[in-house]
Amino acid sequence: MNRRYRKTLIAANWKMNRLPGDCRDFIASLREYAAGARWCDMILCVPYTHLPAAIKAAKGVKVAIGAQNCHGEAAGAYTGEVSCRMLADLGVKYVIVGHSERRAMCGETDEQVNKKLLAALSCGLRPILCVGEPLNVREAGAELDYVRVQLKMALKGVDERSLRHVVIAYEPIWAIGTGRVATPEQADRVGETIRETLRSVYGARAARGVSILYGGSVSPENAQQLFSMPDVDGGLIGGASLDADSLKAIADAANQ
Ligand code: 13P
């Protein structure tokens, strides 16, 4: 991380877990910690159904609430979908776009991810854009090119001013939920490539202001080493974020 230029972020992704009623106690148990966490901001991304309860519980708590998905259109006949305007109206601040689970299970394309990201920005939400390669791409040594393409496709039409509101999460698919975490060097190499790609499009000043997170089997045991790398500005945490103590222990590593 490099605090001179950008925020260190700890973002929890609850995925499809817990119930709305669990938000109150969970967020209450973060209250004191978050207030004292000078060096990192905390974000909790919950399922749609949990959002009202999470937002209510987070009033006066230094934890921003995020959604895990959104639709790319502003409104219309899209049964079962939720627009960014609806999320913003609730008080949601962040939205995850392009998570690999959605790309794989819901067939989300780079074009759709781009639309969602633009929709989020236009409603004042901060997108957390996920990129990351599958195992076969990593084994072929092609991960940097793969991520560059995902990044450029997702950011099409985003200008320099809007880039400030974008958070990027590098999540290698082989590390998600597997316990097989990327090494700090692997995470940093891709983080560095993401920043170089941003620099080539937006210039050095804009690129150095973007927080680039790492996600994939982050735990209290490995967080500190990961966050010590210059282009790892925090984490997007799945499994380990379901327990408030383990989330706090990970945030500790970012808050030193
Ligand atoms: P895990 O931390 O469970 O590996 O999940 C990472 C992730 O996908 C966060 O979005």
PDB file of C-alpha atoms and ligand atoms in Angstrom:
ATOM      1  CA  MET A   1       0.000   0.000   0.000  1.00  0.00           C
ATOM      2  CA  ASN A   2       1.013   3.563  -0.503  1.00  0.00           C
ATOM      3  CA  ARG A   3      -0.927   5.881   1.772  1.00  0.00           C
ATOM      4  CA  ARG A   4       0.521   9.025   0.344  1.00  0.00           C
ATOM      5  CA  TYR A   5      -1.575   8.760  -2.766  1.00  0.00           C
ATOM      6  CA  ARG A   6      -4.529   6.492  -2.055  1.00  0.00           C
ATOM      7  CA  LYS A   7      -6.851   4.987   0.527  1.00  0.00           C
ATOM      8  CA  THR A   8      -6.299   1.593   2.058  1.00  0.00           C
ATOM      9  CA  LEU A   9      -9.591  -0.279   1.907  1.00  0.00           C
ATOM     10  CA  ILE A  10     -10.874  -3.399   3.606  1.00  0.00           C
ATOM     11  CA  ALA A  11     -13.987  -4.594   1.800  1.00  0.00           C
ATOM     12  CA  ALA A  12     -16.009  -7.537   3.062  1.00  0.00           C
ATOM     13  CA  ASN A  13     -17.980  -9.541   0.515  1.00  0.00           C
ATOM     14  CA  TRP A  14     -20.548 -11.628   2.335  1.00  0.00           C
ATOM     15  CA  LYS A  15     -21.621 -13.281  -0.960  1.00  0.00           C
ATOM     16  CA  MET A  16     -24.892 -15.228  -0.393  1.00  0.00           C
ATOM     17  CA  ASN A  17     -24.512 -15.677   3.337  1.00  0.00           C
ATOM     18  CA  ARG A  18     -26.121 -14.603   6.613  1.00  0.00           C
ATOM     19  CA  LEU A  19     -29.569 -13.033   7.076  1.00  0.00           C
ATOM     20  CA  PRO A  20     -30.668  -9.389   7.216  1.00  0.00           C
ATOM     21  CA  GLY A  21     -31.125  -9.693  10.968  1.00  0.00           C
ATOM     22  CA  ASP A  22     -27.441 -10.515  11.372  1.00  0.00           C
ATOM     23  CA  CYS A  23     -26.331  -7.093  10.116  1.00  0.00           C
ATOM     24  CA  ARG A  24     -27.121  -5.197  13.305  1.00  0.00           C
ATOM     25  CA  ASP A  25     -24.897  -7.111  15.690  1.00  0.00           C
ATOM     26  CA  PHE A  26     -22.167  -7.561  13.121  1.00  0.00           C
ATOM     27  CA  ILE A  27     -21.939  -3.850  12.363  1.00  0.00           C
ATOM     28  CA  ALA A  28     -22.295  -2.933  16.033  1.00  0.00           C
ATOM     29  CA  SER A  29     -19.277  -5.094  16.770  1.00  0.00           C
ATOM     30  CA  LEU A  30     -17.278  -3.080  14.225  1.00  0.00           C
ATOM     31  CA  ARG A  31     -18.332   0.319  15.589  1.00  0.00           C
ATOM     32  CA  GLU A  32     -15.507   0.933  18.007  1.00  0.00           C
ATOM     33  CA  TYR A  33     -12.893  -0.682  15.814  1.00  0.00           C
ATOM     34  CA  ALA A  34     -13.851   1.305  12.716  1.00  0.00           C
ATOM     35  CA  ALA A  35     -13.867   4.573  14.648  1.00  0.00           C
ATOM     36  CA  GLY A  36     -10.271   3.955  15.674  1.00  0.00           C
ATOM     37  CA  ALA A  37      -9.095   2.636  12.314  1.00  0.00           C
ATOM     38  CA  ARG A  38      -7.217   5.704  11.143  1.00  0.00           C
ATOM     39  CA  TRP A  39      -5.451   4.120   8.232  1.00  0.00           C
ATOM     40  CA  CYS A  40      -8.081   2.102   6.462  1.00  0.00           C
ATOM     41  CA  ASP A  41     -11.704   2.489   5.421  1.00  0.00           C
ATOM     42  CA  MET A  42     -14.085  -0.415   5.864  1.00  0.00           C
ATOM     43  CA  ILE A  43     -16.785  -1.511   3.436  1.00  0.00           C
ATOM     44  CA  LEU A  44     -19.386  -4.241   3.918  1.00  0.00           C
ATOM     45  CA  CYS A  45     -20.991  -5.683   0.759  1.00  0.00           C
ATOM     46  CA  VAL A  46     -24.141  -7.631   1.560  1.00  0.00           C
ATOM     47  CA  PRO A  47     -26.946  -9.293  -0.465  1.00  0.00           C
ATOM     48  CA  TYR A  48     -29.722  -6.986  -1.733  1.00  0.00           C
ATOM     49  CA  THR A  49     -32.132  -8.226   0.933  1.00  0.00           C
ATOM     50  CA  HIS A  50     -29.751  -7.155   3.699  1.00  0.00           C
ATOM     51  CA  LEU A  51     -29.125  -3.619   2.455  1.00  0.00           C
ATOM     52  CA  PRO A  52     -31.816  -1.691   4.374  1.00  0.00           C
ATOM     53  CA  ALA A  53     -30.868  -3.365   7.652  1.00  0.00           C
ATOM     54  CA  ALA A  54     -27.156  -2.865   7.002  1.00  0.00           C
ATOM     55  CA  ILE A  55     -27.596   0.804   6.135  1.00  0.00           C
ATOM     56  CA  LYS A  56     -29.675   1.393   9.245  1.00  0.00           C
ATOM     57  CA  ALA A  57     -27.132  -0.386  11.432  1.00  0.00           C
ATOM     58  CA  ALA A  58     -24.249   1.558   9.873  1.00  0.00           C
ATOM     59  CA  LYS A  59     -25.692   4.995  10.742  1.00  0.00           C
ATOM     60  CA  GLY A  60     -22.980   6.757  12.700  1.00  0.00           C
ATOM     61  CA  VAL A  61     -20.562   3.851  12.163  1.00  0.00           C
ATOM     62  CA  LYS A  62     -17.487   4.291   9.967  1.00  0.00           C
ATOM     63  CA  VAL A  63     -18.452   1.365   7.726  1.00  0.00           C
ATOM     64  CA  ALA A  64     -19.729   2.018   4.186  1.00  0.00           C
ATOM     65  CA  ILE A  65     -22.321  -0.361   2.797  1.00  0.00           C
ATOM     66  CA  GLY A  66     -21.975  -1.898  -0.651  1.00  0.00           C
ATOM     67  CA  ALA A  67     -24.053  -4.122  -2.919  1.00  0.00           C
ATOM     68  CA  GLN A  68     -22.664  -7.164  -4.718  1.00  0.00           C
ATOM     69  CA  ASN A  69     -24.208  -6.533  -8.128  1.00  0.00           C
ATOM     70  CA  CYS A  70     -26.354  -4.084 -10.089  1.00  0.00           C
ATOM     71  CA  HIS A  71     -28.013  -3.829 -13.485  1.00  0.00           C
ATOM     72  CA  GLY A  72     -26.514  -1.801 -16.296  1.00  0.00           C
ATOM     73  CA  GLU A  73     -29.756  -0.105 -17.345  1.00  0.00           C
ATOM     74  CA  ALA A  74     -31.415   2.748 -15.486  1.00  0.00           C
ATOM     75  CA  ALA A  75     -34.910   1.200 -15.468  1.00  0.00           C
ATOM     76  CA  GLY A  76     -37.190  -1.030 -17.510  1.00  0.00           C
ATOM     77  CA  ALA A  77     -38.543  -4.525 -18.017  1.00  0.00           C
ATOM     78  CA  TYR A  78     -35.759  -6.460 -16.269  1.00  0.00           C
ATOM     79  CA  THR A  79     -37.579  -8.758 -13.903  1.00  0.00           C
ATOM     80  CA  GLY A  80     -35.619  -9.537 -10.782  1.00  0.00           C
ATOM     81  CA  GLU A  81     -32.951  -6.923 -11.391  1.00  0.00           C
ATOM     82  CA  VAL A  82     -31.941  -3.883  -9.322  1.00  0.00           C
ATOM     83  CA  SER A  83     -30.716  -0.595 -10.782  1.00  0.00           C
ATOM     84  CA  CYS A  84     -27.935   1.612  -9.487  1.00  0.00           C
ATOM     85  CA  ARG A  85     -30.413   4.395  -8.884  1.00  0.00           C
ATOM     86  CA  MET A  86     -32.354   2.130  -6.535  1.00  0.00           C
ATOM     87  CA  LEU A  87     -29.163   1.265  -4.671  1.00  0.00           C
ATOM     88  CA  ALA A  88     -28.053   4.882  -4.411  1.00  0.00           C
ATOM     89  CA  ASP A  89     -31.501   5.886  -3.190  1.00  0.00           C
ATOM     90  CA  LEU A  90     -31.169   3.414  -0.303  1.00  0.00           C
ATOM     91  CA  GLY A  91     -27.854   4.920   0.763  1.00  0.00           C
ATOM     92  CA  VAL A  92     -25.550   2.312  -0.770  1.00  0.00           C
ATOM     93  CA  LYS A  93     -22.072   3.712  -1.468  1.00  0.00           C
ATOM     94  CA  TYR A  94     -20.221   0.900  -3.263  1.00  0.00           C
ATOM     95  CA  VAL A  95     -21.144  -1.860  -5.675  1.00  0.00           C
ATOM     96  CA  ILE A  96     -19.089  -4.866  -6.744  1.00  0.00           C
ATOM     97  CA  VAL A  97     -19.085  -5.333 -10.521  1.00  0.00           C
ATOM     98  CA  GLY A  98     -17.626  -8.166 -12.550  1.00  0.00           C
ATOM     99  CA  HIS A  99     -17.057 -10.615  -9.712  1.00  0.00           C
ATOM    100  CA  SER A 100     -15.727 -13.848 -11.217  1.00  0.00           C
ATOM    101  CA  GLU A 101     -18.584 -15.813  -9.659  1.00  0.00           C
ATOM    102  CA  ARG A 102     -21.047 -13.733 -11.665  1.00  0.00           C
ATOM    103  CA  ARG A 103     -18.943 -13.915 -14.803  1.00  0.00           C
ATOM    104  CA  ALA A 104     -18.793 -17.728 -14.480  1.00  0.00           C
ATOM    105  CA  MET A 105     -22.261 -18.559 -13.155  1.00  0.00           C
ATOM    106  CA  CYS A 106     -24.375 -15.846 -14.757  1.00  0.00           C
ATOM    107  CA  GLY A 107     -22.384 -15.525 -17.969  1.00  0.00           C
ATOM    108  CA  GLU A 108     -21.590 -11.853 -17.403  1.00  0.00           C
ATOM    109  CA  THR A 109     -19.508 -10.490 -20.270  1.00  0.00           C
ATOM    110  CA  ASP A 110     -16.926  -7.713 -20.273  1.00  0.00           C
ATOM    111  CA  GLU A 111     -19.467  -5.546 -22.122  1.00  0.00           C
ATOM    112  CA  GLN A 112     -22.050  -6.046 -19.387  1.00  0.00           C
ATOM    113  CA  VAL A 113     -19.467  -5.356 -16.709  1.00  0.00           C
ATOM    114  CA  ASN A 114     -18.606  -2.114 -18.510  1.00  0.00           C
ATOM    115  CA  LYS A 115     -22.285  -1.090 -18.618  1.00  0.00           C
ATOM    116  CA  LYS A 116     -22.718  -1.807 -14.923  1.00  0.00           C
ATOM    117  CA  LEU A 117     -19.623   0.170 -14.046  1.00  0.00           C
ATOM    118  CA  LEU A 118     -20.783   3.180 -16.067  1.00  0.00           C
ATOM    119  CA  ALA A 119     -24.262   2.923 -14.541  1.00  0.00           C
ATOM    120  CA  ALA A 120     -22.773   2.860 -11.041  1.00  0.00           C
ATOM    121  CA  LEU A 121     -20.645   5.935 -11.691  1.00  0.00           C
ATOM    122  CA  SER A 122     -23.559   7.838 -13.182  1.00  0.00           C
ATOM    123  CA  CYS A 123     -25.536   7.286  -9.963  1.00  0.00           C
ATOM    124  CA  GLY A 124     -22.718   8.321  -7.656  1.00  0.00           C
ATOM    125  CA  LEU A 125     -21.886   4.768  -6.546  1.00  0.00           C
ATOM    126  CA  ARG A 126     -18.276   3.669  -6.312  1.00  0.00           C
ATOM    127  CA  PRO A 127     -17.770   0.495  -8.346  1.00  0.00           C
ATOM    128  CA  ILE A 128     -15.407  -2.183  -7.034  1.00  0.00           C
ATOM    129  CA  LEU A 129     -14.342  -3.699 -10.330  1.00  0.00           C
ATOM    130  CA  CYS A 130     -13.151  -7.308 -10.076  1.00  0.00           C
ATOM    131  CA  VAL A 131     -10.631  -8.732 -12.519  1.00  0.00           C
ATOM    132  CA  GLY A 132      -8.602 -11.930 -12.371  1.00  0.00           C
ATOM    133  CA  GLU A 133      -7.507 -14.934 -14.340  1.00  0.00           C
ATOM    134  CA  PRO A 134      -8.507 -18.615 -14.160  1.00  0.00           C
ATOM    135  CA  LEU A 135      -5.923 -21.265 -13.285  1.00  0.00           C
ATOM    136  CA  ASN A 136      -5.200 -22.364 -16.862  1.00  0.00           C
ATOM    137  CA  VAL A 137      -4.323 -18.789 -17.835  1.00  0.00           C
ATOM    138  CA  ARG A 138      -2.001 -18.462 -14.843  1.00  0.00           C
ATOM    139  CA  GLU A 139      -0.354 -21.785 -15.703  1.00  0.00           C
ATOM    140  CA  ALA A 140       0.191 -20.580 -19.248  1.00  0.00           C
ATOM    141  CA  GLY A 141       1.886 -17.452 -17.862  1.00  0.00           C
ATOM    142  CA  ALA A 142      -0.676 -15.225 -19.589  1.00  0.00           C
ATOM    143  CA  GLU A 143      -2.271 -13.583 -16.529  1.00  0.00           C
ATOM    144  CA  LEU A 144      -0.960 -10.068 -17.116  1.00  0.00           C
ATOM    145  CA  ASP A 145      -2.378  -9.853 -20.636  1.00  0.00           C
ATOM    146  CA  TYR A 146      -5.641 -11.393 -19.480  1.00  0.00           C
ATOM    147  CA  VAL A 147      -6.116  -8.825 -16.728  1.00  0.00           C
ATOM    148  CA  ARG A 148      -5.084  -5.923 -18.979  1.00  0.00           C
ATOM    149  CA  VAL A 149      -7.839  -6.862 -21.442  1.00  0.00           C
ATOM    150  CA  GLN A 150     -10.482  -7.253 -18.715  1.00  0.00           C
ATOM    151  CA  LEU A 151      -9.489  -3.892 -17.269  1.00  0.00           C
ATOM    152  CA  LYS A 152      -9.559  -1.989 -20.540  1.00  0.00           C
ATOM    153  CA  MET A 153     -12.909  -3.472 -21.550  1.00  0.00           C
ATOM    154  CA  ALA A 154     -14.475  -2.672 -18.180  1.00  0.00           C
ATOM    155  CA  LEU A 155     -13.212   0.922 -18.165  1.00  0.00           C
ATOM    156  CA  LYS A 156     -14.303   1.830 -21.684  1.00  0.00           C
ATOM    157  CA  GLY A 157     -15.869   5.288 -21.623  1.00  0.00           C
ATOM    158  CA  VAL A 158     -14.621   6.131 -18.117  1.00  0.00           C
ATOM    159  CA  ASP A 159     -12.891   9.509 -18.038  1.00  0.00           C
ATOM    160  CA  GLU A 160     -10.092  10.623 -15.750  1.00  0.00           C
ATOM    161  CA  ARG A 161     -12.409  12.426 -13.362  1.00  0.00           C
ATOM    162  CA  SER A 162     -14.611   9.360 -12.894  1.00  0.00           C
ATOM    163  CA  LEU A 163     -11.634   7.043 -12.465  1.00  0.00           C
ATOM    164  CA  ARG A 164     -11.102   8.584  -9.036  1.00  0.00           C
ATOM    165  CA  HIS A 165     -14.265   6.856  -7.863  1.00  0.00           C
ATOM    166  CA  VAL A 166     -13.316   3.402  -9.170  1.00  0.00           C
ATOM    167  CA  VAL A 167     -11.793   0.734  -6.924  1.00  0.00           C
ATOM    168  CA  ILE A 168     -10.156  -2.252  -8.584  1.00  0.00           C
ATOM    169  CA  ALA A 169      -9.902  -5.702  -7.033  1.00  0.00           C
ATOM    170  CA  TYR A 170      -7.514  -8.286  -8.418  1.00  0.00           C
ATOM    171  CA  GLU A 171      -9.046 -11.656  -7.612  1.00  0.00           C
ATOM    172  CA  PRO A 172      -7.311 -14.617  -9.246  1.00  0.00           C
ATOM    173  CA  ILE A 173     -10.042 -17.222  -9.670  1.00  0.00           C
ATOM    174  CA  TRP A 174      -7.809 -20.049  -8.471  1.00  0.00           C
ATOM    175  CA  ALA A 175      -7.384 -18.297  -5.137  1.00  0.00           C
ATOM    176  CA  ILE A 176     -11.058 -17.630  -4.404  1.00  0.00           C
ATOM    177  CA  GLY A 177     -12.460 -19.830  -1.662  1.00  0.00           C
ATOM    178  CA  THR A 178      -9.671 -22.347  -2.165  1.00  0.00           C
ATOM    179  CA  GLY A 179      -7.301 -21.497   0.661  1.00  0.00           C
ATOM    180  CA  ARG A 180      -4.636 -21.155  -2.015  1.00  0.00           C
ATOM    181  CA  VAL A 181      -3.691 -17.519  -1.641  1.00  0.00           C
ATOM    182  CA  ALA A 182      -1.548 -15.706  -4.201  1.00  0.00           C
ATOM    183  CA  THR A 183       1.921 -14.889  -2.935  1.00  0.00           C
ATOM    184  CA  PRO A 184       2.457 -11.214  -2.070  1.00  0.00           C
ATOM    185  CA  GLU A 185       4.753 -10.984  -5.111  1.00  0.00           C
ATOM    186  CA  GLN A 186       2.118 -12.471  -7.441  1.00  0.00           C
ATOM    187  CA  ALA A 187      -0.554 -10.112  -6.122  1.00  0.00           C
ATOM    188  CA  ASP A 188       1.765  -7.130  -6.406  1.00  0.00           C
ATOM    189  CA  ARG A 189       2.922  -8.000  -9.929  1.00  0.00           C
ATOM    190  CA  VAL A 190      -0.656  -7.924 -11.188  1.00  0.00           C
ATOM    191  CA  GLY A 191      -1.425  -4.818  -9.107  1.00  0.00           C
ATOM    192  CA  GLU A 192       1.548  -3.113 -10.694  1.00  0.00           C
ATOM    193  CA  THR A 193       0.364  -4.155 -14.159  1.00  0.00           C
ATOM    194  CA  ILE A 194      -3.087  -2.755 -13.449  1.00  0.00           C
ATOM    195  CA  ARG A 195      -1.536   0.538 -12.400  1.00  0.00           C
ATOM    196  CA  GLU A 196       0.721   0.637 -15.458  1.00  0.00           C
ATOM    197  CA  THR A 197      -2.300   0.048 -17.664  1.00  0.00           C
ATOM    198  CA  LEU A 198      -4.174   2.865 -15.922  1.00  0.00           C
ATOM    199  CA  ARG A 199      -1.127   5.103 -16.293  1.00  0.00           C
ATOM    200  CA  SER A 200      -0.936   4.489 -20.023  1.00  0.00           C
ATOM    201  CA  VAL A 201      -4.567   5.523 -20.462  1.00  0.00           C
ATOM    202  CA  TYR A 202      -5.106   8.180 -17.785  1.00  0.00           C
ATOM    203  CA  GLY A 203      -1.637   9.433 -16.887  1.00  0.00           C
ATOM    204  CA  ALA A 204       0.493   8.992 -13.782  1.00  0.00           C
ATOM    205  CA  ARG A 205      -1.432  11.245 -11.421  1.00  0.00           C
ATOM    206  CA  ALA A 206      -4.800   9.594 -11.996  1.00  0.00           C
ATOM    207  CA  ALA A 207      -3.284   6.100 -11.894  1.00  0.00           C
ATOM    208  CA  ARG A 208      -1.551   6.520  -8.564  1.00  0.00           C
ATOM    209  CA  GLY A 209      -4.768   7.606  -6.865  1.00  0.00           C
ATOM    210  CA  VAL A 210      -6.638   4.360  -7.561  1.00  0.00           C
ATOM    211  CA  SER A 211      -6.882   1.782  -4.769  1.00  0.00           C
ATOM    212  CA  ILE A 212      -6.100  -1.718  -6.041  1.00  0.00           C
ATOM    213  CA  LEU A 213      -7.225  -4.488  -3.700  1.00  0.00           C
ATOM    214  CA  TYR A 214      -6.307  -8.136  -3.632  1.00  0.00           C
ATOM    215  CA  GLY A 215      -8.942 -10.834  -3.058  1.00  0.00           C
ATOM    216  CA  GLY A 216      -8.727 -14.622  -2.797  1.00  0.00           C
ATOM    217  CA  SER A 217      -8.299 -16.540   0.477  1.00  0.00           C
ATOM    218  CA  VAL A 218      -7.172 -13.491   2.443  1.00  0.00           C
ATOM    219  CA  SER A 219      -6.959 -14.403   6.136  1.00  0.00           C
ATOM    220  CA  PRO A 220      -5.633 -12.855   9.353  1.00  0.00           C
ATOM    221  CA  GLU A 221      -2.526 -14.994   8.837  1.00  0.00           C
ATOM    222  CA  ASN A 222      -1.576 -13.797   5.358  1.00  0.00           C
ATOM    223  CA  ALA A 223      -3.025 -10.256   5.263  1.00  0.00           C
ATOM    224  CA  GLN A 224      -0.052  -8.348   6.587  1.00  0.00           C
ATOM    225  CA  GLN A 225       2.394  -9.655   4.017  1.00  0.00           C
ATOM    226  CA  LEU A 226      -0.041  -9.005   1.178  1.00  0.00           C
ATOM    227  CA  PHE A 227      -0.808  -5.456   2.294  1.00  0.00           C
ATOM    228  CA  SER A 228       2.866  -4.629   2.682  1.00  0.00           C
ATOM    229  CA  MET A 229       3.269  -4.698  -1.110  1.00  0.00           C
ATOM    230  CA  PRO A 230       3.272  -1.310  -2.888  1.00  0.00           C
ATOM    231  CA  ASP A 231       0.424  -2.105  -5.295  1.00  0.00           C
ATOM    232  CA  VAL A 232      -1.833  -3.966  -2.864  1.00  0.00           C
ATOM    233  CA  ASP A 233      -3.975  -1.276  -1.233  1.00  0.00           C
ATOM    234  CA  GLY A 234      -6.130  -3.544   0.903  1.00  0.00           C
ATOM    235  CA  GLY A 235      -8.354  -6.548   0.386  1.00  0.00           C
ATOM    236  CA  LEU A 236     -11.694  -7.840  -0.823  1.00  0.00           C
ATOM    237  CA  ILE A 237     -12.482 -10.539   1.688  1.00  0.00           C
ATOM    238  CA  GLY A 238     -14.939 -13.400   1.246  1.00  0.00           C
ATOM    239  CA  GLY A 239     -15.017 -16.269   3.736  1.00  0.00           C
ATOM    240  CA  ALA A 240     -12.940 -14.571   6.418  1.00  0.00           C
ATOM    241  CA  SER A 241     -15.276 -11.553   6.435  1.00  0.00           C
ATOM    242  CA  LEU A 242     -18.207 -13.505   7.856  1.00  0.00           C
ATOM    243  CA  ASP A 243     -16.676 -13.414  11.298  1.00  0.00           C
ATOM    244  CA  ALA A 244     -16.280  -9.928  12.767  1.00  0.00           C
ATOM    245  CA  ASP A 245     -13.158 -10.833  14.744  1.00  0.00           C
ATOM    246  CA  SER A 246     -11.382 -12.234  11.725  1.00  0.00           C
ATOM    247  CA  LEU A 247     -12.408  -9.220   9.638  1.00  0.00           C
ATOM    248  CA  LYS A 248     -11.002  -6.933  12.329  1.00  0.00           C
ATOM    249  CA  ALA A 249      -7.793  -8.955  12.467  1.00  0.00           C
ATOM    250  CA  ILE A 250      -7.414  -8.507   8.687  1.00  0.00           C
ATOM    251  CA  ALA A 251      -8.170  -4.791   8.990  1.00  0.00           C
ATOM    252  CA  ASP A 252      -5.485  -4.591  11.693  1.00  0.00           C
ATOM    253  CA  ALA A 253      -2.957  -5.643   9.103  1.00  0.00           C
ATOM    254  CA  ALA A 254      -4.045  -2.730   6.907  1.00  0.00           C
ATOM    255  CA  ASN A 255      -4.208  -0.253   9.729  1.00  0.00           C
ATOM    256  CA  GLN A 256      -0.606  -0.277  10.881  1.00  0.00           C
TER     257      GLN A 256
HETATM  258  P1  13P B   1     -12.511 -15.713  -0.332  1.00  0.00           P
HETATM  259  O1  13P B   1     -11.893 -14.684   0.562  1.00  0.00           O
HETATM  260  O2  13P B   1     -13.534 -16.561   0.357  1.00  0.00           O
HETATM  261  O3  13P B   1     -11.471 -16.511  -1.070  1.00  0.00           O
HETATM  262  O4  13P B   1     -13.340 -14.904  -1.454  1.00  0.00           O
HETATM  263  C1  13P B   1     -12.730 -13.880  -2.139  1.00  0.00           C
HETATM  264  C2  13P B   1     -13.759 -13.162  -2.934  1.00  0.00           C
HETATM  265  O5  13P B   1     -14.257 -13.669  -3.910  1.00  0.00           O
HETATM  266  C3  13P B   1     -14.158 -11.831  -2.480  1.00  0.00           C
HETATM  267  O6  13P B   1     -14.930 -11.181  -3.435  1.00  0.00           O
END
